[in-house]
mmCIF file of C-alpha atoms and ligand atoms in Angstrom:
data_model
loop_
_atom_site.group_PDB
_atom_site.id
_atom_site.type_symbol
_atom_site.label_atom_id
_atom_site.label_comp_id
_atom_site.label_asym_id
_atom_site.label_seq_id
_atom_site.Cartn_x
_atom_site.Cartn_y
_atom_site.Cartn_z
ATOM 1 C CA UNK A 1 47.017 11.030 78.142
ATOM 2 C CA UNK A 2 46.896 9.617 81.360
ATOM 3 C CA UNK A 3 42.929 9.564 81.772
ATOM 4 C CA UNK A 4 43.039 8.367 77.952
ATOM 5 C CA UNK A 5 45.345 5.163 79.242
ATOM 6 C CA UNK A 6 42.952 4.728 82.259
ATOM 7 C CA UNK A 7 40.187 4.321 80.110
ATOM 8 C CA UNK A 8 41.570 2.142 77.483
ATOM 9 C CA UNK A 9 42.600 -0.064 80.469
ATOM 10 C CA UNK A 10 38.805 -0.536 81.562
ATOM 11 C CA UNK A 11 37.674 -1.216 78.123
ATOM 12 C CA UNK A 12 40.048 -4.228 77.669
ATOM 13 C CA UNK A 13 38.874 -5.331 81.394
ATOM 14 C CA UNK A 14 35.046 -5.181 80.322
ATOM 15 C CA UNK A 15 35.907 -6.390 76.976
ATOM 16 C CA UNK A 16 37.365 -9.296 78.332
ATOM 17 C CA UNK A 17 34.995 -9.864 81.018
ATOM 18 C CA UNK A 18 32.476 -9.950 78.421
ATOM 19 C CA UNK A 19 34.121 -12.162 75.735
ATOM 20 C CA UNK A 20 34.610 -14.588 78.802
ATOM 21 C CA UNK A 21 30.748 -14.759 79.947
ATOM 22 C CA UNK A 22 30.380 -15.023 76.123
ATOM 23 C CA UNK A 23 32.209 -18.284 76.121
ATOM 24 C CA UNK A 24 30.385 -19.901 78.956
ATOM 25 C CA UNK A 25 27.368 -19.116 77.674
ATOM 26 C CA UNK A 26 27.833 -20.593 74.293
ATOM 27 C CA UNK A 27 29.570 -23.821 76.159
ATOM 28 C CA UNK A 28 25.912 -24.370 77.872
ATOM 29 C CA UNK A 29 24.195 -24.005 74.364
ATOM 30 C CA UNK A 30 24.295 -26.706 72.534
ATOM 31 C CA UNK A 31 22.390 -24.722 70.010
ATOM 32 C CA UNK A 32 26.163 -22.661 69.295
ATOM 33 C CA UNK A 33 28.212 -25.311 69.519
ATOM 34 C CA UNK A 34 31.502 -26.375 66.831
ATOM 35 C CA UNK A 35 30.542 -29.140 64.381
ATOM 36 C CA UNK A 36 33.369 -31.137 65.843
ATOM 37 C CA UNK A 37 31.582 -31.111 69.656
ATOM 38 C CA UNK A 38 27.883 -31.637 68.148
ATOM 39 C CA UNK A 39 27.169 -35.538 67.054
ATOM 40 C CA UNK A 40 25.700 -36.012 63.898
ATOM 41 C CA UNK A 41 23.498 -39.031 63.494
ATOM 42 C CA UNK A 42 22.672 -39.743 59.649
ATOM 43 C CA UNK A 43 19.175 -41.993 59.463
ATOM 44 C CA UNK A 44 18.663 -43.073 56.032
ATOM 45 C CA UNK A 45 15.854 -44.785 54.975
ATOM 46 C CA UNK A 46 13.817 -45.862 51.656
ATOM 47 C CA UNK A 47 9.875 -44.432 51.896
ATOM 48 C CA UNK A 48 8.513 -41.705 51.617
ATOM 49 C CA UNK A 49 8.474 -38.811 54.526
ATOM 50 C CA UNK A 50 4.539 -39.302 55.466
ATOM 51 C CA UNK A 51 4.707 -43.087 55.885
ATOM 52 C CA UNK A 52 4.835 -44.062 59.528
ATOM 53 C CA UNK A 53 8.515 -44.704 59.112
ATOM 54 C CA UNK A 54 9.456 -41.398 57.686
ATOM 55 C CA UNK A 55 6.767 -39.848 60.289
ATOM 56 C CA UNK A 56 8.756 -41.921 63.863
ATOM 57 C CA UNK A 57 12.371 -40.782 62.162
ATOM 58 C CA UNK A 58 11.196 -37.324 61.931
ATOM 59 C CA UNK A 59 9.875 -37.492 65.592
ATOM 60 C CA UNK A 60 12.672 -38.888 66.978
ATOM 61 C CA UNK A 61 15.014 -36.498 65.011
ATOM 62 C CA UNK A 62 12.718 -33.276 66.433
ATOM 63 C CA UNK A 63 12.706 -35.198 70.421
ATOM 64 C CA UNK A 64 16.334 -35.850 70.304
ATOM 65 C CA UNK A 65 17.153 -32.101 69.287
ATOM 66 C CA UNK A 66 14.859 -30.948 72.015
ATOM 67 C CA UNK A 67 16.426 -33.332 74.814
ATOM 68 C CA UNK A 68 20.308 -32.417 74.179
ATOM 69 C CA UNK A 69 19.240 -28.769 73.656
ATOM 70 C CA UNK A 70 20.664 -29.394 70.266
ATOM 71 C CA UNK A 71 24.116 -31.336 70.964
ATOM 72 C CA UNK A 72 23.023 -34.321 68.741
ATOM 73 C CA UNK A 73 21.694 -33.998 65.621
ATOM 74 C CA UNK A 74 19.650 -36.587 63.573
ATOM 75 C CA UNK A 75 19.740 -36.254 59.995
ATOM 76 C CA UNK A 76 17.095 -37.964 58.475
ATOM 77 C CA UNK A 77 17.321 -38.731 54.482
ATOM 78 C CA UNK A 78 14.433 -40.169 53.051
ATOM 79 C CA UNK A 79 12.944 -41.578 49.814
ATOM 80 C CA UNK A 80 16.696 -43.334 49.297
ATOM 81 C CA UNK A 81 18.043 -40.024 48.919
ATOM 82 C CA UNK A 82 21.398 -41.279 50.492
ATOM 83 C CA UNK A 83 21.418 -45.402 49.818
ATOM 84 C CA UNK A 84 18.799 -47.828 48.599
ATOM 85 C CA UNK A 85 17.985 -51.191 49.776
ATOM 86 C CA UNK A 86 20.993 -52.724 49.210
ATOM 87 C CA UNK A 87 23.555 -50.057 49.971
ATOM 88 C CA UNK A 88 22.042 -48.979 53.185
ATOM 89 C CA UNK A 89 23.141 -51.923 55.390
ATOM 90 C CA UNK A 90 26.729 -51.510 54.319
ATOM 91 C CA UNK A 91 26.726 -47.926 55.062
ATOM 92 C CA UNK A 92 25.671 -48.677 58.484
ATOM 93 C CA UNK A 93 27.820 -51.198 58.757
ATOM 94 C CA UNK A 94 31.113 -48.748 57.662
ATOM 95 C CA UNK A 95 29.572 -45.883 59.668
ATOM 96 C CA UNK A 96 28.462 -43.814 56.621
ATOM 97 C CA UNK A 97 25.052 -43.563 58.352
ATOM 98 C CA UNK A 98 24.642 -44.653 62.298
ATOM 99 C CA UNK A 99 20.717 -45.459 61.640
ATOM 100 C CA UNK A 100 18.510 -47.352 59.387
ATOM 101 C CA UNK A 101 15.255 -48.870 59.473
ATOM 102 C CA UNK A 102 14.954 -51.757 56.938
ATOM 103 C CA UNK A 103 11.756 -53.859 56.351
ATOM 104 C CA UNK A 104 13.239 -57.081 58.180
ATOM 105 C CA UNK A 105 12.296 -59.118 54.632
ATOM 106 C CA UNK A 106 15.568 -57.419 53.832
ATOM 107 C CA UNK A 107 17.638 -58.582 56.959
ATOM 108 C CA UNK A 108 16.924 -62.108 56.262
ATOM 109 C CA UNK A 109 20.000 -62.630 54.924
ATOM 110 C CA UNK A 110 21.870 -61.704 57.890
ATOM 111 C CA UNK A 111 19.478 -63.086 60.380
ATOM 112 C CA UNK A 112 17.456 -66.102 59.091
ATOM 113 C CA UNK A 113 14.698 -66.245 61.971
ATOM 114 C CA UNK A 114 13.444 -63.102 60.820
ATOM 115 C CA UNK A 115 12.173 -65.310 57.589
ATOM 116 C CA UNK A 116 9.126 -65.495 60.073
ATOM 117 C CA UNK A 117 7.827 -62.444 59.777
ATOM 118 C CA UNK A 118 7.054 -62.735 56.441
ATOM 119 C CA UNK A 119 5.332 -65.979 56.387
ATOM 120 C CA UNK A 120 1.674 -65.645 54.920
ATOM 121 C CA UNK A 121 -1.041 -65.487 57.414
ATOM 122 C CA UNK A 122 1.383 -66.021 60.561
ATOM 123 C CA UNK A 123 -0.088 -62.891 62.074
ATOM 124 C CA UNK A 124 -4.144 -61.221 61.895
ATOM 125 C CA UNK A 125 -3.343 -58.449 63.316
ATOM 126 C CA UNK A 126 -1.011 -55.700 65.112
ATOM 127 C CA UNK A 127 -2.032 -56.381 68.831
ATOM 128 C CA UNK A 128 -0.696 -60.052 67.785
ATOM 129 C CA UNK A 129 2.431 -58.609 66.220
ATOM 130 C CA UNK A 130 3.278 -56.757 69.584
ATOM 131 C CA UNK A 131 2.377 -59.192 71.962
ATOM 132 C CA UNK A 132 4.991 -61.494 70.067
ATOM 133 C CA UNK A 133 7.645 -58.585 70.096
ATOM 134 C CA UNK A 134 6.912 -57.540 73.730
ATOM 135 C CA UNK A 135 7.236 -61.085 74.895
ATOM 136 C CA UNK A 136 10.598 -62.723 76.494
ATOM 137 C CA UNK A 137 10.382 -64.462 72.973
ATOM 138 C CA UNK A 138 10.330 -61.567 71.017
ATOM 139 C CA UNK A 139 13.015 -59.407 73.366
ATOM 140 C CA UNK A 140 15.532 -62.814 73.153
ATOM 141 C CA UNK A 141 14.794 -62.474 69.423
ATOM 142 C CA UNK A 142 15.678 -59.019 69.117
ATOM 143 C CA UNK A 143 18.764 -59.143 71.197
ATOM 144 C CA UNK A 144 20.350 -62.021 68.983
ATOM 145 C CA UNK A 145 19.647 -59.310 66.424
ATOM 146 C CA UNK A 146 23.720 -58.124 66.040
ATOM 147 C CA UNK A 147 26.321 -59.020 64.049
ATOM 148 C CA UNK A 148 29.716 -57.286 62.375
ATOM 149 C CA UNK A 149 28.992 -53.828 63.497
ATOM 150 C CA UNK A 150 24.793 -54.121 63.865
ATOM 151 C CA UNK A 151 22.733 -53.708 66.712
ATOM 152 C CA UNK A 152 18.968 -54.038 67.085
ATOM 153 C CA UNK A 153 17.816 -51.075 68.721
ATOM 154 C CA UNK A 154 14.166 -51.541 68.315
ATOM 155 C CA UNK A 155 11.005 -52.805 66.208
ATOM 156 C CA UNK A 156 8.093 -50.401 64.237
ATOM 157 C CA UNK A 157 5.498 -51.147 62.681
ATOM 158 C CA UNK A 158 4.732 -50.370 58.524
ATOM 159 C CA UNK A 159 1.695 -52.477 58.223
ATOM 160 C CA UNK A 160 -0.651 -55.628 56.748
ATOM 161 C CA UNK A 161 0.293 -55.907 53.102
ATOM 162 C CA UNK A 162 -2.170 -56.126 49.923
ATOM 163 C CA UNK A 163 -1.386 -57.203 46.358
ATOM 164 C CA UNK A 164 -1.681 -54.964 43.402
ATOM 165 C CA UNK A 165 -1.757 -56.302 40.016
ATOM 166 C CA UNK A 166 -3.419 -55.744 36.367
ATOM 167 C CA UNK A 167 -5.899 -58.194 36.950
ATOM 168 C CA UNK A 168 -7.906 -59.272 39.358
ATOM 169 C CA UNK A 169 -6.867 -61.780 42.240
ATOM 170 C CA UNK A 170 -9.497 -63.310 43.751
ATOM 171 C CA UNK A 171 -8.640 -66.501 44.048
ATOM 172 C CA UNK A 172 -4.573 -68.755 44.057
ATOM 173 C CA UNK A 173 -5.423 -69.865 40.515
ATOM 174 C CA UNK A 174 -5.478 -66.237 39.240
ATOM 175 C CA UNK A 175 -1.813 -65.552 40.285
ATOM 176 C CA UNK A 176 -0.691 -68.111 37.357
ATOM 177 C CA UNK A 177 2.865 -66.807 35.269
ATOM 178 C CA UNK A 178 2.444 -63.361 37.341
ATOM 179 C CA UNK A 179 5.657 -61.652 37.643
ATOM 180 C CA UNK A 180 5.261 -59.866 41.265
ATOM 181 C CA UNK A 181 8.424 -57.609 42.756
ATOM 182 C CA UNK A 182 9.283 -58.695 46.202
ATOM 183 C CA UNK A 183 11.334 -57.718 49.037
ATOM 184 C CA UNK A 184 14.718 -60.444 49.335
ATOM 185 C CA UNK A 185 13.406 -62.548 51.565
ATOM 186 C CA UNK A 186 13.230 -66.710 50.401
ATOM 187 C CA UNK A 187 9.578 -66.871 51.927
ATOM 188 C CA UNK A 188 8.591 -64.411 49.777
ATOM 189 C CA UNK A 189 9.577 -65.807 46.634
ATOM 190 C CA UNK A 190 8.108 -69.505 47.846
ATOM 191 C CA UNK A 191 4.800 -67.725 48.623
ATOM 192 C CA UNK A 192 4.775 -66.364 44.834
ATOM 193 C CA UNK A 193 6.147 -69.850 43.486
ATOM 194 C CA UNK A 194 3.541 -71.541 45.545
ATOM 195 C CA UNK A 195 0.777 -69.706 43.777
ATOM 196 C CA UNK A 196 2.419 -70.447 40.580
ATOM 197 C CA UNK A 197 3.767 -67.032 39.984
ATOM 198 C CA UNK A 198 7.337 -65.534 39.144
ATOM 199 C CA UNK A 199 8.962 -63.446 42.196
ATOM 200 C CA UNK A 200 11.939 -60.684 41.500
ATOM 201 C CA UNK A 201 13.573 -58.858 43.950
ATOM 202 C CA UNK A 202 13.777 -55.408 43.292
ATOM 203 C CA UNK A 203 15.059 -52.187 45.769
ATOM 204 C CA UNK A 204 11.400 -49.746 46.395
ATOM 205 C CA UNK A 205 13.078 -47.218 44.489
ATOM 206 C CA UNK A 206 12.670 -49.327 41.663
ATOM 207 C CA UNK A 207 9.369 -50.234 42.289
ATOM 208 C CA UNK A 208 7.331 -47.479 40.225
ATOM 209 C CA UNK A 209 9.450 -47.516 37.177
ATOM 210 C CA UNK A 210 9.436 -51.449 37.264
ATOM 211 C CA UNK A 211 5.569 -51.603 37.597
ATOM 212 C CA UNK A 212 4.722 -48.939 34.854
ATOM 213 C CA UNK A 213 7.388 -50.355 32.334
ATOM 214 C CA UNK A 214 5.647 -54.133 32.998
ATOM 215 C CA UNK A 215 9.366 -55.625 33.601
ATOM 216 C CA UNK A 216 7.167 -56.569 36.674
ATOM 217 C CA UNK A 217 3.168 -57.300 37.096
ATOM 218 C CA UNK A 218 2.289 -57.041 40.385
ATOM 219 C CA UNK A 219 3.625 -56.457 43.813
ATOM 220 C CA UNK A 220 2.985 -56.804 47.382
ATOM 221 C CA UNK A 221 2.848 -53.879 49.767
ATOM 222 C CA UNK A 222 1.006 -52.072 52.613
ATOM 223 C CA UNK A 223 -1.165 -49.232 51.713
ATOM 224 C CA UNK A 224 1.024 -46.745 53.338
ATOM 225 C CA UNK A 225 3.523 -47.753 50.467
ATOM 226 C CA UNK A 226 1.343 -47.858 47.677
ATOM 227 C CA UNK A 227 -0.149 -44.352 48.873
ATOM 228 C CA UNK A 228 2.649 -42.219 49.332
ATOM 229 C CA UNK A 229 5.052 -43.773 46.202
ATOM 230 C CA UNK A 230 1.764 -43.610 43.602
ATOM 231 C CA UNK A 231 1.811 -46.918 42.788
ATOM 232 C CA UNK A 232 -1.917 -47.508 42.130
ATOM 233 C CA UNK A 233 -1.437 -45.239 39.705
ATOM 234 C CA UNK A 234 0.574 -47.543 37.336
ATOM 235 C CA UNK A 235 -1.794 -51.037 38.505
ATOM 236 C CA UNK A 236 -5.220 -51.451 38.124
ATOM 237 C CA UNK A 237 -5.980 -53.821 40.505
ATOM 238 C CA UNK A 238 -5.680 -54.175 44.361
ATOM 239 C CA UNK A 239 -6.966 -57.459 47.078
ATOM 240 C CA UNK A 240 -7.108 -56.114 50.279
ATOM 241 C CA UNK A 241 -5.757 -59.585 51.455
ATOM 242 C CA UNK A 242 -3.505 -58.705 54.742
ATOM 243 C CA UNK A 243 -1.852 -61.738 53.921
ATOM 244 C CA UNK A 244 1.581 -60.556 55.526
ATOM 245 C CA UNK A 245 2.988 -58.021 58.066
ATOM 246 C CA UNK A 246 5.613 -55.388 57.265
ATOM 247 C CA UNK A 247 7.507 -54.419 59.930
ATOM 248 C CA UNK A 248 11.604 -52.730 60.565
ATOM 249 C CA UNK A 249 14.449 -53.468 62.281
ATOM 250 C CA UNK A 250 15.664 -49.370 63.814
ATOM 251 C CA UNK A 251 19.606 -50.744 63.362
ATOM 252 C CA UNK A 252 22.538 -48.904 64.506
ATOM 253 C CA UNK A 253 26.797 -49.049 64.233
ATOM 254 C CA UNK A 254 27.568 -51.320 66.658
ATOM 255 C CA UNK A 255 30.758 -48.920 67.603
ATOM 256 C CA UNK A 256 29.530 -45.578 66.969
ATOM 257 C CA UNK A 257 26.647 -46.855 69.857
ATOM 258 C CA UNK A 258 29.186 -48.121 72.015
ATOM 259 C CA UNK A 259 31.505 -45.130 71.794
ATOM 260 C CA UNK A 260 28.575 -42.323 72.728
ATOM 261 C CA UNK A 261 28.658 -40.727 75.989
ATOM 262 C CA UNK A 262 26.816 -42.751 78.261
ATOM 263 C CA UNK A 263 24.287 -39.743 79.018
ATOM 264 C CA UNK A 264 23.396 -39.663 75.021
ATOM 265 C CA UNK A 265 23.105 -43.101 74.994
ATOM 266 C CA UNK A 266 20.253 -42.922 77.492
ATOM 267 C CA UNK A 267 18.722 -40.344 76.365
ATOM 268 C CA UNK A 268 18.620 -41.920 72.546
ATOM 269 C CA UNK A 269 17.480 -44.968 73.706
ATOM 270 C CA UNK A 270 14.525 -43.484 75.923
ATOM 271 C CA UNK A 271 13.082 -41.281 72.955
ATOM 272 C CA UNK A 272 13.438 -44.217 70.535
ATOM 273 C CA UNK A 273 11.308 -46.479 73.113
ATOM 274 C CA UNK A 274 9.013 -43.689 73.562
ATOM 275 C CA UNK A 275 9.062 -43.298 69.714
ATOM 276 C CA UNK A 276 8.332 -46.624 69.348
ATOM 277 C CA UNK A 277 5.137 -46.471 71.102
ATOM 278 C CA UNK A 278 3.935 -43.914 69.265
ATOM 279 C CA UNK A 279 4.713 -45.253 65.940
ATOM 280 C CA UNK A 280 2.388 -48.291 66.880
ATOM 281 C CA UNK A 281 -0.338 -46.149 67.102
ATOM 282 C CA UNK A 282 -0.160 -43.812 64.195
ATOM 283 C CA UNK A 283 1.172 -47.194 61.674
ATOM 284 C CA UNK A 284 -1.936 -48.882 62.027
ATOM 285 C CA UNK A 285 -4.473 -45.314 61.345
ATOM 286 C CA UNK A 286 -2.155 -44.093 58.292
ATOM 287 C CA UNK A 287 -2.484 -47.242 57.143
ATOM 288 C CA UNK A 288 -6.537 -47.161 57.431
ATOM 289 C CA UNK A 289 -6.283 -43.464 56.424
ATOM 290 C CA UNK A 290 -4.063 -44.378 53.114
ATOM 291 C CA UNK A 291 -6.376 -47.171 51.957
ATOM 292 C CA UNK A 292 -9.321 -45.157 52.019
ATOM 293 C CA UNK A 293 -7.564 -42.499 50.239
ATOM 294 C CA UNK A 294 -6.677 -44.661 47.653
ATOM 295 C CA UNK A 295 -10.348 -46.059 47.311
ATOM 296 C CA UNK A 296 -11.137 -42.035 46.944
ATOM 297 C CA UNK A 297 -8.846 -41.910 44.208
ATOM 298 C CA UNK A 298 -10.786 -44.168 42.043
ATOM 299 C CA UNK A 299 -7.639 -44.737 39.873
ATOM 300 C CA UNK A 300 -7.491 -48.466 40.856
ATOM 301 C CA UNK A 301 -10.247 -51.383 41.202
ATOM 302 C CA UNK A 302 -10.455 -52.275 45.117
ATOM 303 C CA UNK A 303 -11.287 -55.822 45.904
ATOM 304 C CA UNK A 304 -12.114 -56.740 49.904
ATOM 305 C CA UNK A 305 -10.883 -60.880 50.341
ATOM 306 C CA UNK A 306 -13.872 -62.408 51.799
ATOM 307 C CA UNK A 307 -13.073 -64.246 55.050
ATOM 308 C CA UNK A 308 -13.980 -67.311 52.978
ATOM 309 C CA UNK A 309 -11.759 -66.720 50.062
ATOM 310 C CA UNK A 310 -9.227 -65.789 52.637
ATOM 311 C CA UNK A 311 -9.316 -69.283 54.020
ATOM 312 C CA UNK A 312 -8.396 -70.899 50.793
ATOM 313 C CA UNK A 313 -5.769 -68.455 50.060
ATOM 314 C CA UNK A 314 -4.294 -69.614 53.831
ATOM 315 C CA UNK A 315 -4.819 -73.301 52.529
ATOM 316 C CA UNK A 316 -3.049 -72.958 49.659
ATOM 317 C CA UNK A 317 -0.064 -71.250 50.767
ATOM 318 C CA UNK A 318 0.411 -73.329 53.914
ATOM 319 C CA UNK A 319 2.975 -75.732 52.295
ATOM 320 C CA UNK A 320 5.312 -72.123 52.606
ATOM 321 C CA UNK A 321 5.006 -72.389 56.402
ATOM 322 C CA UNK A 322 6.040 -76.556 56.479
ATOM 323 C CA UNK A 323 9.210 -75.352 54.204
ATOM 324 C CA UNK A 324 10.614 -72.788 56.501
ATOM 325 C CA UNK A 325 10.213 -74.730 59.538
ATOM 326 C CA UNK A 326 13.699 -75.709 59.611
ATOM 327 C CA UNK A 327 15.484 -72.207 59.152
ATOM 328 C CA UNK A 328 13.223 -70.639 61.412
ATOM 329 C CA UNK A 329 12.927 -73.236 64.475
ATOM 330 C CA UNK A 330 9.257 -74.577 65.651
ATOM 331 C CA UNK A 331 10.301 -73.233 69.429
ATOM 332 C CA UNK A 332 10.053 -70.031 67.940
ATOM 333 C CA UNK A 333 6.727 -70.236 65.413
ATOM 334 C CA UNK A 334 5.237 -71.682 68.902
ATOM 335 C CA UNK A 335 6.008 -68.900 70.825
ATOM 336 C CA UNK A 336 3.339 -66.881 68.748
ATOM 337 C CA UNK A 337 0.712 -65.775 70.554
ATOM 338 C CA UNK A 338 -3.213 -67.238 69.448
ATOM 339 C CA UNK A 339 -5.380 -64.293 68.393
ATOM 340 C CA UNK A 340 -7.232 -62.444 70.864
HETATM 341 C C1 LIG N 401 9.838 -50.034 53.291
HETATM 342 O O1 LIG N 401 8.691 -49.970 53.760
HETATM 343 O O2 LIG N 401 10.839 -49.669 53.869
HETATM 344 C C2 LIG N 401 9.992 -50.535 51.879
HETATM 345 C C3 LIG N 401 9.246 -51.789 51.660
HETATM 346 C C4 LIG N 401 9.514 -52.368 50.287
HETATM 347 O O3 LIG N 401 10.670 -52.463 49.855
HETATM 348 O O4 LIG N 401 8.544 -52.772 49.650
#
């Protein structure tokens, strides 16, 4: 009995020995940690998963995993699986999601100088784009970026856009009593009412049902876009015009950002500048990649803008660029870079 008591006495000591190294362990593994200690960051966003969007939110979901050995979580929702355009912004701002990455067309609203971006022709290219960004300019810009419970955290890239229609647009006269979808943005709908066409503003989700059912007869969008969501499939007509940039504003809760420990707040920030970088580079060859693919598909008539036909198209919607002045301030359109 005795020996029997002795040895029950060492199991509890090992036992407890071992439950205890247990516990430390799992306190250094994020991997095993409660729901309540792990932070959950919802990203919600409209496109599809292999645009470069979708492709930087997966990244930064995977690097951010990796760097807090799983303490914070990113769950990305895609394809509008969570909100659309629309309801995204005021989940963020209620902290039903903590990221989003809308085209800044559809942060106009909020923040009226971003009416810039989508002024036709104001940029040729993505090197331009960035140097404007990456200037003191383009840094004051983003910073003003906030407002009840919004914070910039950073800028990607989609792409140059391209119209799609069921006939051919060569040239402004050919966009007559059009009805093209657009992003809300009041430069967009001038630069369709400038070319004598009808604008409505309708969430991408929308987009494929609206085009196929003719409620709508064209639209703008980059070919990363029109790749990945089908939509040369229901038009049968594209002008590779790169009249316009697409870009996103990577938003966050004001608060939730705020209230993170100061160690995950560096860490989230470094990946998403590092992410940022990256998703410059791979926006700009999907983008290439996609357009070609769609050529390949041979489902829709492909039309290159000559640079002469693109100068008359630039003529003609100029008057959009005199209009806006006001709401978006000449200091700023002046602190865009020339070509190089
Ligand atoms: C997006 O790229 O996020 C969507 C753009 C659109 O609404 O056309």
């Amino acid at each position: 009995m005795k020996k029997f008591s002795k040895i029950l006495l060492s199991l509890i000591i090992i036992s407890t020995f071992l439950l205890l190294a247990g516990c430390q362990n799992r306190a250094l593994d994020y991997e095993q940690v409660g729901e309540d200690e792990r932070i959950v960051i919802k990203f919600s966003h409209v496109v599809s998963e292999s645009t470069p969007k979708g492709m930087a939110a997966r990244r930064f979901a995977q690097l951010v995993h990796d760097r807090t050995d799983g303490r914070v979580e990113v769950q990305v929702y895609p394809n509008s699986q969570l909100y659309m355009d629309g309801e995204e912004i005021d989940a963020l701002i209620n902290n039903h999601v903590q990221l989003v990455a809308p085209a800044t067309a559809k942060m106009t609203e909020y923040f009226p100088e971003l009416l810039l971006f989508d002024l036709p022709f104001i940029f040729e290219n993505y090197s331009q784009v960035h140097r404007f960004i990456d200037s003191e300019a383009g840094q004051d810009l983003l910073k003003k970026l906030r407002s009840e419970n919004m914070l910039t955290l950073s800028m990607w890239d989609n792409g140059f856009k391209v119209m799609t229609s069921n006939r051919p647009l060569h040239k402004p006269d050919d966009f007559l009593n059009l009805r093209f979808r657009i992003m809300p943005s009041r430069v967009l709908d001038a630069q369709f009412v400038q070319l004598g066409a009808r604008a409505r503003d309708l969430p991408f989700s929308d987009v494929y049902a609206a085009l196929e059912s003719r409620q709508v007869d064209a639209a703008e969008n980059t070919p990363s876009n029109i790749y990945t969501k089908k939509f040369y499939l229901v038009q049968e007509h594209m002008t590779v015009s790169n009249h316009g940039y697409l870009g996103y504003l990577v938003l966050t809760n004001e608060k939730f950002w705020s209230e993170l420990p100061d160690d995950i707040r560096i860490i989230l920030k470094d990946t998403l500048d590092e992410v940022t970088e990256w998703e410059r580079e791979i926006a700009q060859q999907q983008n290439t990649r996609d357009l070609q693919l769609i050529i390949n598909t041979e489902q829709i008539e492909v039309y290159h803008l000559s640079e002469s036909e693109k100068a008359i198209w630039k003529k003609a919607l100029l008057p959009v660029h005199q209009m806006f002045l006001p709401q978006i301030g000449i200091e700023l359109l002046q602190q865009i870079p020339q070509v190089d």
